[in-house]
Amino acid sequence: MIFRTRFAPSPTGPLHLGHAFSALLAHDMAQEAGGECLLRIEDIDQNRARPEWEAQIYDDLHWLGLTWPTPVMRQSERLPSYDAALNDLWARGLLYPCTCSRADIKNALSAPQEGVPMGPDGIIYPGTCRSRASRTGPRPTDSVLRLDMAAALAQVGDLATLSFEETGYRPAHGRVTVGRDSLMQEVGDIVLARRDMGTSYDLSVVLDDAEQRISHVVRGEDLFEATRIHVVLQGLLNLPVPVYHHHKLIRDHAGKRLAKRDDARAIALFRKEGASPADIRGMIGL
Ligand code: GLU
Ligand code: ZN
């Protein structure tokens, strides 16, 4: 198997040390394995993506010494593929439109005093619209579409095969099984098409990894829980399950995770202050 991985930044702000760690680690792992590291621009959030951030990503990555095959995949050019997958899932009765606001969802929770149950995709949806909305006719393209997890699990076939190989160490290592109960209770009916995007991070990332024939996904451990969703979608859409390698997150001196908008740690800023690419590697321990 050829080792093919990717770095998939969103052009919604500057690349910071956490991005540099992810990109350099993916690149180094590919080089060591004699494979390749692709770049993908995750710009489905057109309200936040900016061409100048995309240009800065290319510039910073080149400066760090990274190269990648072209053309670069950009999610904003992949909407027809996302549409086709949504049509397929809709035709199989696995999606339903949801009109709930965040407040509606909170109000519908059975025991809100115990706190809001959070899954990898936000609040675990209490299912208000599941049986309310019609699933026949053409797919609604102007509303939020949720995946009916119970129906999805009934169609995904052999539940024993829902698993992935994790080569990282955090928070798990080896074969990770994705259990039916945990999907129902800790993930639930996630949003696959957002109103403002016509797709979602989870759907797009799964389709794109398959399209780019990614064999190994190298990314931050904050996405470990979302991998359960990705394995279900791969099962439903008949896509291969790559190997996953979730890595530690780079934290600041106070031990806080570097937020995406924490511009203080922007690579561009270190560059301006005269740091070298080797200095950046030193700072993140690579
Ligand atoms: N675009 C995501 C981010 O910037 C990464 C997605 C992934 O690696 O699966 O956090
Ligand atoms: Zn709803």
PDB file of C-alpha atoms and ligand atoms in Angstrom:
ATOM      1  CA  MET A   1       0.000   0.000   0.000  1.00  0.00           C
ATOM      2  CA  ILE A   2       1.351   3.394  -0.942  1.00  0.00           C
ATOM      3  CA  PHE A   3       1.387   5.769   2.015  1.00  0.00           C
ATOM      4  CA  ARG A   4      -0.630   8.806   1.053  1.00  0.00           C
ATOM      5  CA  THR A   5      -1.610  11.378   3.608  1.00  0.00           C
ATOM      6  CA  ARG A   6      -2.796  14.979   3.547  1.00  0.00           C
ATOM      7  CA  PHE A   7      -2.752  18.267   5.386  1.00  0.00           C
ATOM      8  CA  ALA A   8      -6.196  19.873   5.288  1.00  0.00           C
ATOM      9  CA  PRO A   9      -6.245  23.418   6.680  1.00  0.00           C
ATOM     10  CA  SER A  10      -9.234  25.756   6.626  1.00  0.00           C
ATOM     11  CA  PRO A  11      -8.351  29.206   5.211  1.00  0.00           C
ATOM     12  CA  THR A  12     -10.164  31.029   8.004  1.00  0.00           C
ATOM     13  CA  GLY A  13      -7.136  32.482   9.765  1.00  0.00           C
ATOM     14  CA  PRO A  14      -3.360  32.313   9.907  1.00  0.00           C
ATOM     15  CA  LEU A  15      -1.492  29.019  10.246  1.00  0.00           C
ATOM     16  CA  HIS A  16      -0.149  28.706  13.769  1.00  0.00           C
ATOM     17  CA  LEU A  17       2.268  26.346  15.489  1.00  0.00           C
ATOM     18  CA  GLY A  18      -0.398  23.663  15.807  1.00  0.00           C
ATOM     19  CA  HIS A  19      -0.899  23.659  12.040  1.00  0.00           C
ATOM     20  CA  ALA A  20       2.846  23.565  11.466  1.00  0.00           C
ATOM     21  CA  PHE A  21       3.108  20.508  13.710  1.00  0.00           C
ATOM     22  CA  SER A  22       0.338  18.711  11.817  1.00  0.00           C
ATOM     23  CA  ALA A  23       1.706  19.594   8.382  1.00  0.00           C
ATOM     24  CA  LEU A  24       5.319  18.740   9.203  1.00  0.00           C
ATOM     25  CA  LEU A  25       4.391  15.485  10.956  1.00  0.00           C
ATOM     26  CA  ALA A  26       2.251  14.342   8.004  1.00  0.00           C
ATOM     27  CA  HIS A  27       5.000  15.335   5.594  1.00  0.00           C
ATOM     28  CA  ASP A  28       7.739  13.585   7.617  1.00  0.00           C
ATOM     29  CA  MET A  29       5.683  10.403   7.985  1.00  0.00           C
ATOM     30  CA  ALA A  30       5.037  10.318   4.243  1.00  0.00           C
ATOM     31  CA  GLN A  31       8.695  10.874   3.457  1.00  0.00           C
ATOM     32  CA  GLU A  32       9.780   8.129   5.827  1.00  0.00           C
ATOM     33  CA  ALA A  33       7.318   5.715   4.240  1.00  0.00           C
ATOM     34  CA  GLY A  34       8.297   6.647   0.697  1.00  0.00           C
ATOM     35  CA  GLY A  35       4.816   8.019   0.101  1.00  0.00           C
ATOM     36  CA  GLU A  36       3.332  11.447  -0.433  1.00  0.00           C
ATOM     37  CA  CYS A  37       1.561  14.199   1.424  1.00  0.00           C
ATOM     38  CA  LEU A  38      -1.228  16.074  -0.359  1.00  0.00           C
ATOM     39  CA  LEU A  39      -2.697  19.437   0.485  1.00  0.00           C
ATOM     40  CA  ARG A  40      -6.424  20.103   0.659  1.00  0.00           C
ATOM     41  CA  ILE A  41      -8.030  23.464   1.280  1.00  0.00           C
ATOM     42  CA  GLU A  42     -11.113  23.013   3.476  1.00  0.00           C
ATOM     43  CA  ASP A  43     -13.053  26.083   2.432  1.00  0.00           C
ATOM     44  CA  ILE A  44     -16.682  24.925   2.640  1.00  0.00           C
ATOM     45  CA  ASP A  45     -17.389  27.640   5.198  1.00  0.00           C
ATOM     46  CA  GLN A  46     -17.627  30.420   2.645  1.00  0.00           C
ATOM     47  CA  ASN A  47     -18.617  32.917   5.325  1.00  0.00           C
ATOM     48  CA  ARG A  48     -15.236  32.549   6.982  1.00  0.00           C
ATOM     49  CA  ALA A  49     -12.843  31.410   4.224  1.00  0.00           C
ATOM     50  CA  ARG A  50     -10.752  34.181   2.626  1.00  0.00           C
ATOM     51  CA  PRO A  51      -8.481  34.068  -0.447  1.00  0.00           C
ATOM     52  CA  GLU A  52      -5.784  35.964   1.438  1.00  0.00           C
ATOM     53  CA  TRP A  53      -5.661  33.267   4.134  1.00  0.00           C
ATOM     54  CA  GLU A  54      -5.392  30.618   1.436  1.00  0.00           C
ATOM     55  CA  ALA A  55      -2.495  32.493  -0.171  1.00  0.00           C
ATOM     56  CA  GLN A  56      -0.820  32.792   3.223  1.00  0.00           C
ATOM     57  CA  ILE A  57      -1.176  29.013   3.758  1.00  0.00           C
ATOM     58  CA  TYR A  58       0.712  28.263   0.526  1.00  0.00           C
ATOM     59  CA  ASP A  59       3.352  30.824   1.397  1.00  0.00           C
ATOM     60  CA  ASP A  60       3.908  29.587   4.975  1.00  0.00           C
ATOM     61  CA  LEU A  61       4.005  25.922   3.929  1.00  0.00           C
ATOM     62  CA  HIS A  62       6.536  26.623   1.178  1.00  0.00           C
ATOM     63  CA  TRP A  63       8.620  28.583   3.653  1.00  0.00           C
ATOM     64  CA  LEU A  64       8.534  25.598   6.044  1.00  0.00           C
ATOM     65  CA  GLY A  65      10.027  23.544   3.214  1.00  0.00           C
ATOM     66  CA  LEU A  66       6.936  21.602   2.243  1.00  0.00           C
ATOM     67  CA  THR A  67       5.905  20.691  -1.290  1.00  0.00           C
ATOM     68  CA  TRP A  68       2.797  18.908  -2.542  1.00  0.00           C
ATOM     69  CA  PRO A  69       1.389  17.540  -5.770  1.00  0.00           C
ATOM     70  CA  THR A  70      -0.836  19.894  -7.766  1.00  0.00           C
ATOM     71  CA  PRO A  71      -3.613  20.664  -8.468  1.00  0.00           C
ATOM     72  CA  VAL A  72      -4.582  21.212  -4.850  1.00  0.00           C
ATOM     73  CA  MET A  73      -8.055  19.981  -3.942  1.00  0.00           C
ATOM     74  CA  ARG A  74     -10.349  22.769  -2.771  1.00  0.00           C
ATOM     75  CA  GLN A  75     -13.609  21.815  -1.117  1.00  0.00           C
ATOM     76  CA  SER A  76     -15.447  24.769  -2.653  1.00  0.00           C
ATOM     77  CA  GLU A  77     -14.979  23.040  -6.026  1.00  0.00           C
ATOM     78  CA  ARG A  78     -16.348  19.723  -4.786  1.00  0.00           C
ATOM     79  CA  LEU A  79     -19.972  20.647  -4.125  1.00  0.00           C
ATOM     80  CA  PRO A  80     -21.348  18.372  -6.915  1.00  0.00           C
ATOM     81  CA  SER A  81     -19.760  15.341  -5.207  1.00  0.00           C
ATOM     82  CA  TYR A  82     -21.226  16.312  -1.838  1.00  0.00           C
ATOM     83  CA  ASP A  83     -24.625  16.773  -3.509  1.00  0.00           C
ATOM     84  CA  ALA A  84     -24.443  13.343  -5.117  1.00  0.00           C
ATOM     85  CA  ALA A  85     -23.709  11.664  -1.777  1.00  0.00           C
ATOM     86  CA  LEU A  86     -26.543  13.550  -0.083  1.00  0.00           C
ATOM     87  CA  ASN A  87     -28.917  12.515  -2.886  1.00  0.00           C
ATOM     88  CA  ASP A  88     -27.871   8.902  -2.410  1.00  0.00           C
ATOM     89  CA  LEU A  89     -28.421   8.991   1.372  1.00  0.00           C
ATOM     90  CA  TRP A  90     -31.723  10.843   0.907  1.00  0.00           C
ATOM     91  CA  ALA A  91     -32.972   8.274  -1.595  1.00  0.00           C
ATOM     92  CA  ARG A  92     -32.183   5.557   0.946  1.00  0.00           C
ATOM     93  CA  GLY A  93     -34.318   7.302   3.588  1.00  0.00           C
ATOM     94  CA  LEU A  94     -31.376   8.049   5.861  1.00  0.00           C
ATOM     95  CA  LEU A  95     -31.706  11.837   6.042  1.00  0.00           C
ATOM     96  CA  TYR A  96     -34.393  14.124   7.368  1.00  0.00           C
ATOM     97  CA  PRO A  97     -34.759  17.902   7.399  1.00  0.00           C
ATOM     98  CA  CYS A  98     -34.445  19.597  10.785  1.00  0.00           C
ATOM     99  CA  THR A  99     -35.782  23.041  11.606  1.00  0.00           C
ATOM    100  CA  CYS A 100     -34.678  23.166  15.255  1.00  0.00           C
ATOM    101  CA  SER A 101     -32.780  26.154  16.601  1.00  0.00           C
ATOM    102  CA  ARG A 102     -30.163  25.656  19.295  1.00  0.00           C
ATOM    103  CA  ALA A 103     -32.734  26.819  21.840  1.00  0.00           C
ATOM    104  CA  ASP A 104     -35.297  24.279  20.532  1.00  0.00           C
ATOM    105  CA  ILE A 105     -32.730  21.508  20.943  1.00  0.00           C
ATOM    106  CA  LYS A 106     -31.875  22.530  24.496  1.00  0.00           C
ATOM    107  CA  ASN A 107     -35.541  22.787  25.451  1.00  0.00           C
ATOM    108  CA  ALA A 108     -36.279  19.333  24.070  1.00  0.00           C
ATOM    109  CA  LEU A 109     -33.584  17.621  26.143  1.00  0.00           C
ATOM    110  CA  SER A 110     -35.130  15.292  28.684  1.00  0.00           C
ATOM    111  CA  ALA A 111     -32.988  16.352  31.652  1.00  0.00           C
ATOM    112  CA  PRO A 112     -31.459  19.721  30.821  1.00  0.00           C
ATOM    113  CA  GLN A 113     -30.589  20.318  34.468  1.00  0.00           C
ATOM    114  CA  GLU A 114     -27.984  17.571  34.146  1.00  0.00           C
ATOM    115  CA  GLY A 115     -26.126  19.577  31.544  1.00  0.00           C
ATOM    116  CA  VAL A 116     -26.197  19.538  27.789  1.00  0.00           C
ATOM    117  CA  PRO A 117     -24.908  16.218  26.375  1.00  0.00           C
ATOM    118  CA  MET A 118     -22.152  16.958  23.877  1.00  0.00           C
ATOM    119  CA  GLY A 119     -21.000  14.672  21.070  1.00  0.00           C
ATOM    120  CA  PRO A 120     -18.249  15.154  18.471  1.00  0.00           C
ATOM    121  CA  ASP A 121     -20.675  17.231  16.392  1.00  0.00           C
ATOM    122  CA  GLY A 122     -22.001  19.428  19.213  1.00  0.00           C
ATOM    123  CA  ILE A 123     -25.124  18.879  21.303  1.00  0.00           C
ATOM    124  CA  ILE A 124     -26.490  15.352  20.907  1.00  0.00           C
ATOM    125  CA  TYR A 125     -29.728  15.867  19.027  1.00  0.00           C
ATOM    126  CA  PRO A 126     -32.851  14.753  20.917  1.00  0.00           C
ATOM    127  CA  GLY A 127     -34.599  13.646  17.706  1.00  0.00           C
ATOM    128  CA  THR A 128     -37.436  16.191  17.593  1.00  0.00           C
ATOM    129  CA  CYS A 129     -37.727  16.298  13.795  1.00  0.00           C
ATOM    130  CA  ARG A 130     -36.922  12.623  13.174  1.00  0.00           C
ATOM    131  CA  SER A 131     -40.486  11.456  12.639  1.00  0.00           C
ATOM    132  CA  ARG A 132     -41.998  14.864  11.981  1.00  0.00           C
ATOM    133  CA  ALA A 133     -40.549  15.557   8.572  1.00  0.00           C
ATOM    134  CA  SER A 134     -41.370  13.822   5.318  1.00  0.00           C
ATOM    135  CA  ARG A 135     -38.556  11.849   3.704  1.00  0.00           C
ATOM    136  CA  THR A 136     -40.183  11.425   0.317  1.00  0.00           C
ATOM    137  CA  GLY A 137     -39.979  13.586  -2.765  1.00  0.00           C
ATOM    138  CA  PRO A 138     -36.970  15.570  -3.886  1.00  0.00           C
ATOM    139  CA  ARG A 139     -34.267  16.276  -1.330  1.00  0.00           C
ATOM    140  CA  PRO A 140     -34.728  19.677   0.338  1.00  0.00           C
ATOM    141  CA  THR A 141     -31.674  21.749  -0.497  1.00  0.00           C
ATOM    142  CA  ASP A 142     -32.429  24.762   1.683  1.00  0.00           C
ATOM    143  CA  SER A 143     -32.683  23.101   5.079  1.00  0.00           C
ATOM    144  CA  VAL A 144     -30.477  21.346   7.579  1.00  0.00           C
ATOM    145  CA  LEU A 145     -30.343  17.596   6.924  1.00  0.00           C
ATOM    146  CA  ARG A 146     -29.617  15.142   9.720  1.00  0.00           C
ATOM    147  CA  LEU A 147     -28.503  11.545   9.483  1.00  0.00           C
ATOM    148  CA  ASP A 148     -30.938   9.110  11.111  1.00  0.00           C
ATOM    149  CA  MET A 149     -28.297   7.166  13.022  1.00  0.00           C
ATOM    150  CA  ALA A 150     -30.512   4.183  13.872  1.00  0.00           C
ATOM    151  CA  ALA A 151     -31.553   3.800  10.236  1.00  0.00           C
ATOM    152  CA  ALA A 152     -27.950   4.276   9.130  1.00  0.00           C
ATOM    153  CA  LEU A 153     -26.713   1.536  11.438  1.00  0.00           C
ATOM    154  CA  ALA A 154     -29.408  -0.797  10.121  1.00  0.00           C
ATOM    155  CA  GLN A 155     -28.087  -0.216   6.590  1.00  0.00           C
ATOM    156  CA  VAL A 156     -24.394  -0.166   7.246  1.00  0.00           C
ATOM    157  CA  GLY A 157     -24.385  -3.935   7.237  1.00  0.00           C
ATOM    158  CA  ASP A 158     -22.119  -5.936   9.470  1.00  0.00           C
ATOM    159  CA  LEU A 159     -21.710  -3.801  12.569  1.00  0.00           C
ATOM    160  CA  ALA A 160     -18.708  -5.880  13.563  1.00  0.00           C
ATOM    161  CA  THR A 161     -16.775  -4.258  10.738  1.00  0.00           C
ATOM    162  CA  LEU A 162     -17.206  -0.736  12.110  1.00  0.00           C
ATOM    163  CA  SER A 163     -13.696  -0.058  13.289  1.00  0.00           C
ATOM    164  CA  PHE A 164     -10.490   1.687  12.309  1.00  0.00           C
ATOM    165  CA  GLU A 165      -6.774   1.241  12.814  1.00  0.00           C
ATOM    166  CA  GLU A 166      -5.155   3.934  14.969  1.00  0.00           C
ATOM    167  CA  THR A 167      -1.394   4.289  14.771  1.00  0.00           C
ATOM    168  CA  GLY A 168      -1.204   7.271  17.110  1.00  0.00           C
ATOM    169  CA  TYR A 169      -1.153   6.890  20.857  1.00  0.00           C
ATOM    170  CA  ARG A 170      -3.723   9.425  21.993  1.00  0.00           C
ATOM    171  CA  PRO A 171      -6.234   8.551  23.186  1.00  0.00           C
ATOM    172  CA  ALA A 172      -6.064   5.003  21.837  1.00  0.00           C
ATOM    173  CA  HIS A 173      -3.754   2.775  19.847  1.00  0.00           C
ATOM    174  CA  GLY A 174      -4.463  -0.237  17.655  1.00  0.00           C
ATOM    175  CA  ARG A 175      -7.852  -1.379  16.361  1.00  0.00           C
ATOM    176  CA  VAL A 176     -10.609   0.896  17.635  1.00  0.00           C
ATOM    177  CA  THR A 177     -14.099  -0.547  17.384  1.00  0.00           C
ATOM    178  CA  VAL A 178     -17.001   1.817  16.909  1.00  0.00           C
ATOM    179  CA  GLY A 179     -19.900   0.410  18.907  1.00  0.00           C
ATOM    180  CA  ARG A 180     -23.570   0.748  18.039  1.00  0.00           C
ATOM    181  CA  ASP A 181     -24.527   1.937  21.528  1.00  0.00           C
ATOM    182  CA  SER A 182     -21.863   4.611  21.627  1.00  0.00           C
ATOM    183  CA  LEU A 183     -22.980   5.894  18.216  1.00  0.00           C
ATOM    184  CA  MET A 184     -26.597   6.082  19.341  1.00  0.00           C
ATOM    185  CA  GLN A 185     -25.900   7.637  22.732  1.00  0.00           C
ATOM    186  CA  GLU A 186     -22.769   9.707  22.231  1.00  0.00           C
ATOM    187  CA  VAL A 187     -23.088  10.754  18.572  1.00  0.00           C
ATOM    188  CA  GLY A 188     -26.743  10.578  17.542  1.00  0.00           C
ATOM    189  CA  ASP A 189     -28.394  12.207  14.538  1.00  0.00           C
ATOM    190  CA  ILE A 190     -25.636  14.496  13.333  1.00  0.00           C
ATOM    191  CA  VAL A 191     -26.019  17.240  10.737  1.00  0.00           C
ATOM    192  CA  LEU A 192     -24.716  16.167   7.313  1.00  0.00           C
ATOM    193  CA  ALA A 193     -25.868  19.220   5.383  1.00  0.00           C
ATOM    194  CA  ARG A 194     -25.734  22.627   6.990  1.00  0.00           C
ATOM    195  CA  ARG A 195     -28.026  25.263   5.613  1.00  0.00           C
ATOM    196  CA  ASP A 196     -25.264  27.740   4.876  1.00  0.00           C
ATOM    197  CA  MET A 197     -22.912  25.171   3.294  1.00  0.00           C
ATOM    198  CA  GLY A 198     -25.017  22.468   1.671  1.00  0.00           C
ATOM    199  CA  THR A 199     -22.610  19.994   3.250  1.00  0.00           C
ATOM    200  CA  SER A 200     -20.756  19.495   6.508  1.00  0.00           C
ATOM    201  CA  TYR A 201     -17.217  18.910   7.693  1.00  0.00           C
ATOM    202  CA  ASP A 202     -17.900  15.203   8.326  1.00  0.00           C
ATOM    203  CA  LEU A 203     -19.428  14.434   4.936  1.00  0.00           C
ATOM    204  CA  SER A 204     -16.868  16.438   2.985  1.00  0.00           C
ATOM    205  CA  VAL A 205     -13.814  15.073   4.740  1.00  0.00           C
ATOM    206  CA  VAL A 206     -14.908  11.473   4.157  1.00  0.00           C
ATOM    207  CA  LEU A 207     -15.638  12.016   0.466  1.00  0.00           C
ATOM    208  CA  ASP A 208     -12.432  13.984  -0.060  1.00  0.00           C
ATOM    209  CA  ASP A 209     -10.172  11.488   1.702  1.00  0.00           C
ATOM    210  CA  ALA A 210     -11.622   8.774  -0.540  1.00  0.00           C
ATOM    211  CA  GLU A 211     -11.319  10.899  -3.692  1.00  0.00           C
ATOM    212  CA  GLN A 212      -7.677  11.704  -2.894  1.00  0.00           C
ATOM    213  CA  ARG A 213      -7.068   8.006  -2.103  1.00  0.00           C
ATOM    214  CA  ILE A 214      -5.698   8.879   1.331  1.00  0.00           C
ATOM    215  CA  SER A 215      -4.274   5.770   3.006  1.00  0.00           C
ATOM    216  CA  HIS A 216      -3.312   7.458   6.293  1.00  0.00           C
ATOM    217  CA  VAL A 217      -5.081  10.393   7.904  1.00  0.00           C
ATOM    218  CA  VAL A 218      -2.716  12.354  10.159  1.00  0.00           C
ATOM    219  CA  ARG A 219      -4.523  14.996  12.251  1.00  0.00           C
ATOM    220  CA  GLY A 220      -5.020  16.388  15.745  1.00  0.00           C
ATOM    221  CA  GLU A 221      -6.477  14.309  18.543  1.00  0.00           C
ATOM    222  CA  ASP A 222      -9.379  16.766  18.804  1.00  0.00           C
ATOM    223  CA  LEU A 223     -10.806  14.910  15.786  1.00  0.00           C
ATOM    224  CA  PHE A 224     -10.475  11.426  17.292  1.00  0.00           C
ATOM    225  CA  GLU A 225     -14.130  11.271  18.387  1.00  0.00           C
ATOM    226  CA  ALA A 226     -15.342  12.500  14.995  1.00  0.00           C
ATOM    227  CA  THR A 227     -13.599   9.515  13.416  1.00  0.00           C
ATOM    228  CA  ARG A 228     -16.497   7.369  14.660  1.00  0.00           C
ATOM    229  CA  ILE A 229     -18.798   9.409  12.431  1.00  0.00           C
ATOM    230  CA  HIS A 230     -16.385   9.078   9.532  1.00  0.00           C
ATOM    231  CA  VAL A 231     -16.290   5.286   9.801  1.00  0.00           C
ATOM    232  CA  VAL A 232     -20.108   5.128   9.686  1.00  0.00           C
ATOM    233  CA  LEU A 233     -20.189   7.341   6.589  1.00  0.00           C
ATOM    234  CA  GLN A 234     -17.495   5.245   4.923  1.00  0.00           C
ATOM    235  CA  GLY A 235     -19.604   2.156   5.613  1.00  0.00           C
ATOM    236  CA  LEU A 236     -22.749   3.764   4.208  1.00  0.00           C
ATOM    237  CA  LEU A 237     -21.063   5.164   1.120  1.00  0.00           C
ATOM    238  CA  ASN A 238     -18.962   2.100   0.445  1.00  0.00           C
ATOM    239  CA  LEU A 239     -15.662   3.936   0.853  1.00  0.00           C
ATOM    240  CA  PRO A 240     -12.384   2.505   2.125  1.00  0.00           C
ATOM    241  CA  VAL A 241     -11.459   3.235   5.756  1.00  0.00           C
ATOM    242  CA  PRO A 242      -7.991   4.783   5.923  1.00  0.00           C
ATOM    243  CA  VAL A 243      -5.575   4.227   8.785  1.00  0.00           C
ATOM    244  CA  TYR A 244      -5.788   7.090  11.305  1.00  0.00           C
ATOM    245  CA  HIS A 245      -2.998   8.746  13.238  1.00  0.00           C
ATOM    246  CA  HIS A 246      -4.214  11.323  15.739  1.00  0.00           C
ATOM    247  CA  HIS A 247      -1.441  13.425  17.210  1.00  0.00           C
ATOM    248  CA  LYS A 248      -1.062  15.571  20.300  1.00  0.00           C
ATOM    249  CA  LEU A 249      -2.174  19.181  20.189  1.00  0.00           C
ATOM    250  CA  ILE A 250       0.387  21.913  20.575  1.00  0.00           C
ATOM    251  CA  ARG A 251      -0.348  23.974  23.657  1.00  0.00           C
ATOM    252  CA  ASP A 252       0.831  27.367  24.764  1.00  0.00           C
ATOM    253  CA  HIS A 253       2.912  27.982  27.882  1.00  0.00           C
ATOM    254  CA  ALA A 254      -0.170  28.082  30.073  1.00  0.00           C
ATOM    255  CA  GLY A 255      -1.091  24.607  28.808  1.00  0.00           C
ATOM    256  CA  LYS A 256      -4.047  25.920  26.875  1.00  0.00           C
ATOM    257  CA  ARG A 257      -4.799  24.500  23.474  1.00  0.00           C
ATOM    258  CA  LEU A 258      -3.922  26.891  20.681  1.00  0.00           C
ATOM    259  CA  ALA A 259      -7.162  28.173  19.280  1.00  0.00           C
ATOM    260  CA  LYS A 260      -7.526  28.661  15.561  1.00  0.00           C
ATOM    261  CA  ARG A 261      -7.823  32.378  16.060  1.00  0.00           C
ATOM    262  CA  ASP A 262      -4.860  32.650  18.382  1.00  0.00           C
ATOM    263  CA  ASP A 263      -2.920  34.878  16.035  1.00  0.00           C
ATOM    264  CA  ALA A 264      -0.150  35.390  18.580  1.00  0.00           C
ATOM    265  CA  ARG A 265       1.356  32.070  17.502  1.00  0.00           C
ATOM    266  CA  ALA A 266       0.949  32.661  13.786  1.00  0.00           C
ATOM    267  CA  ILE A 267       3.802  31.293  11.672  1.00  0.00           C
ATOM    268  CA  ALA A 268       3.761  34.588   9.775  1.00  0.00           C
ATOM    269  CA  LEU A 269       4.561  36.416  12.998  1.00  0.00           C
ATOM    270  CA  PHE A 270       7.512  34.178  13.852  1.00  0.00           C
ATOM    271  CA  ARG A 271       8.761  34.687  10.292  1.00  0.00           C
ATOM    272  CA  LYS A 272       8.540  38.441  10.676  1.00  0.00           C
ATOM    273  CA  GLU A 273      10.536  38.210  13.886  1.00  0.00           C
ATOM    274  CA  GLY A 274      13.299  36.385  12.011  1.00  0.00           C
ATOM    275  CA  ALA A 275      12.679  32.768  13.013  1.00  0.00           C
ATOM    276  CA  SER A 276      13.901  30.045  10.635  1.00  0.00           C
ATOM    277  CA  PRO A 277      11.986  26.911   9.654  1.00  0.00           C
ATOM    278  CA  ALA A 278      14.395  24.981  11.899  1.00  0.00           C
ATOM    279  CA  ASP A 279      13.414  27.254  14.795  1.00  0.00           C
ATOM    280  CA  ILE A 280       9.760  26.372  14.186  1.00  0.00           C
ATOM    281  CA  ARG A 281      10.606  22.663  14.184  1.00  0.00           C
ATOM    282  CA  GLY A 282      12.480  23.189  17.446  1.00  0.00           C
ATOM    283  CA  MET A 283       9.540  24.948  19.068  1.00  0.00           C
ATOM    284  CA  ILE A 284       7.183  22.073  18.332  1.00  0.00           C
ATOM    285  CA  GLY A 285       9.696  19.294  18.929  1.00  0.00           C
ATOM    286  CA  LEU A 286       9.995  17.914  15.406  1.00  0.00           C
TER     287      LEU A 286
HETATM  288  N1  GLU B   1      -9.877  21.345   8.270  1.00  0.00           N
HETATM  289  C1  GLU B   1      -9.693  20.757   9.568  1.00  0.00           C
HETATM  290  C2  GLU B   1      -8.983  21.752  10.481  1.00  0.00           C
HETATM  291  O1  GLU B   1      -8.380  22.693  10.016  1.00  0.00           O
HETATM  292  C3  GLU B   1      -8.886  19.470   9.531  1.00  0.00           C
HETATM  293  C4  GLU B   1      -9.716  18.323   9.104  1.00  0.00           C
HETATM  294  C5  GLU B   1      -9.036  16.968   9.104  1.00  0.00           C
HETATM  295  O2  GLU B   1      -7.797  16.870   9.142  1.00  0.00           O
HETATM  296  O3  GLU B   1      -9.767  15.970   9.032  1.00  0.00           O
HETATM  297  O4  GLU B   1      -9.047  21.585  11.680  1.00  0.00           O
HETATM  298 ZN    ZN B   2     -35.112  19.465  14.389  1.00  0.00          ZN
END
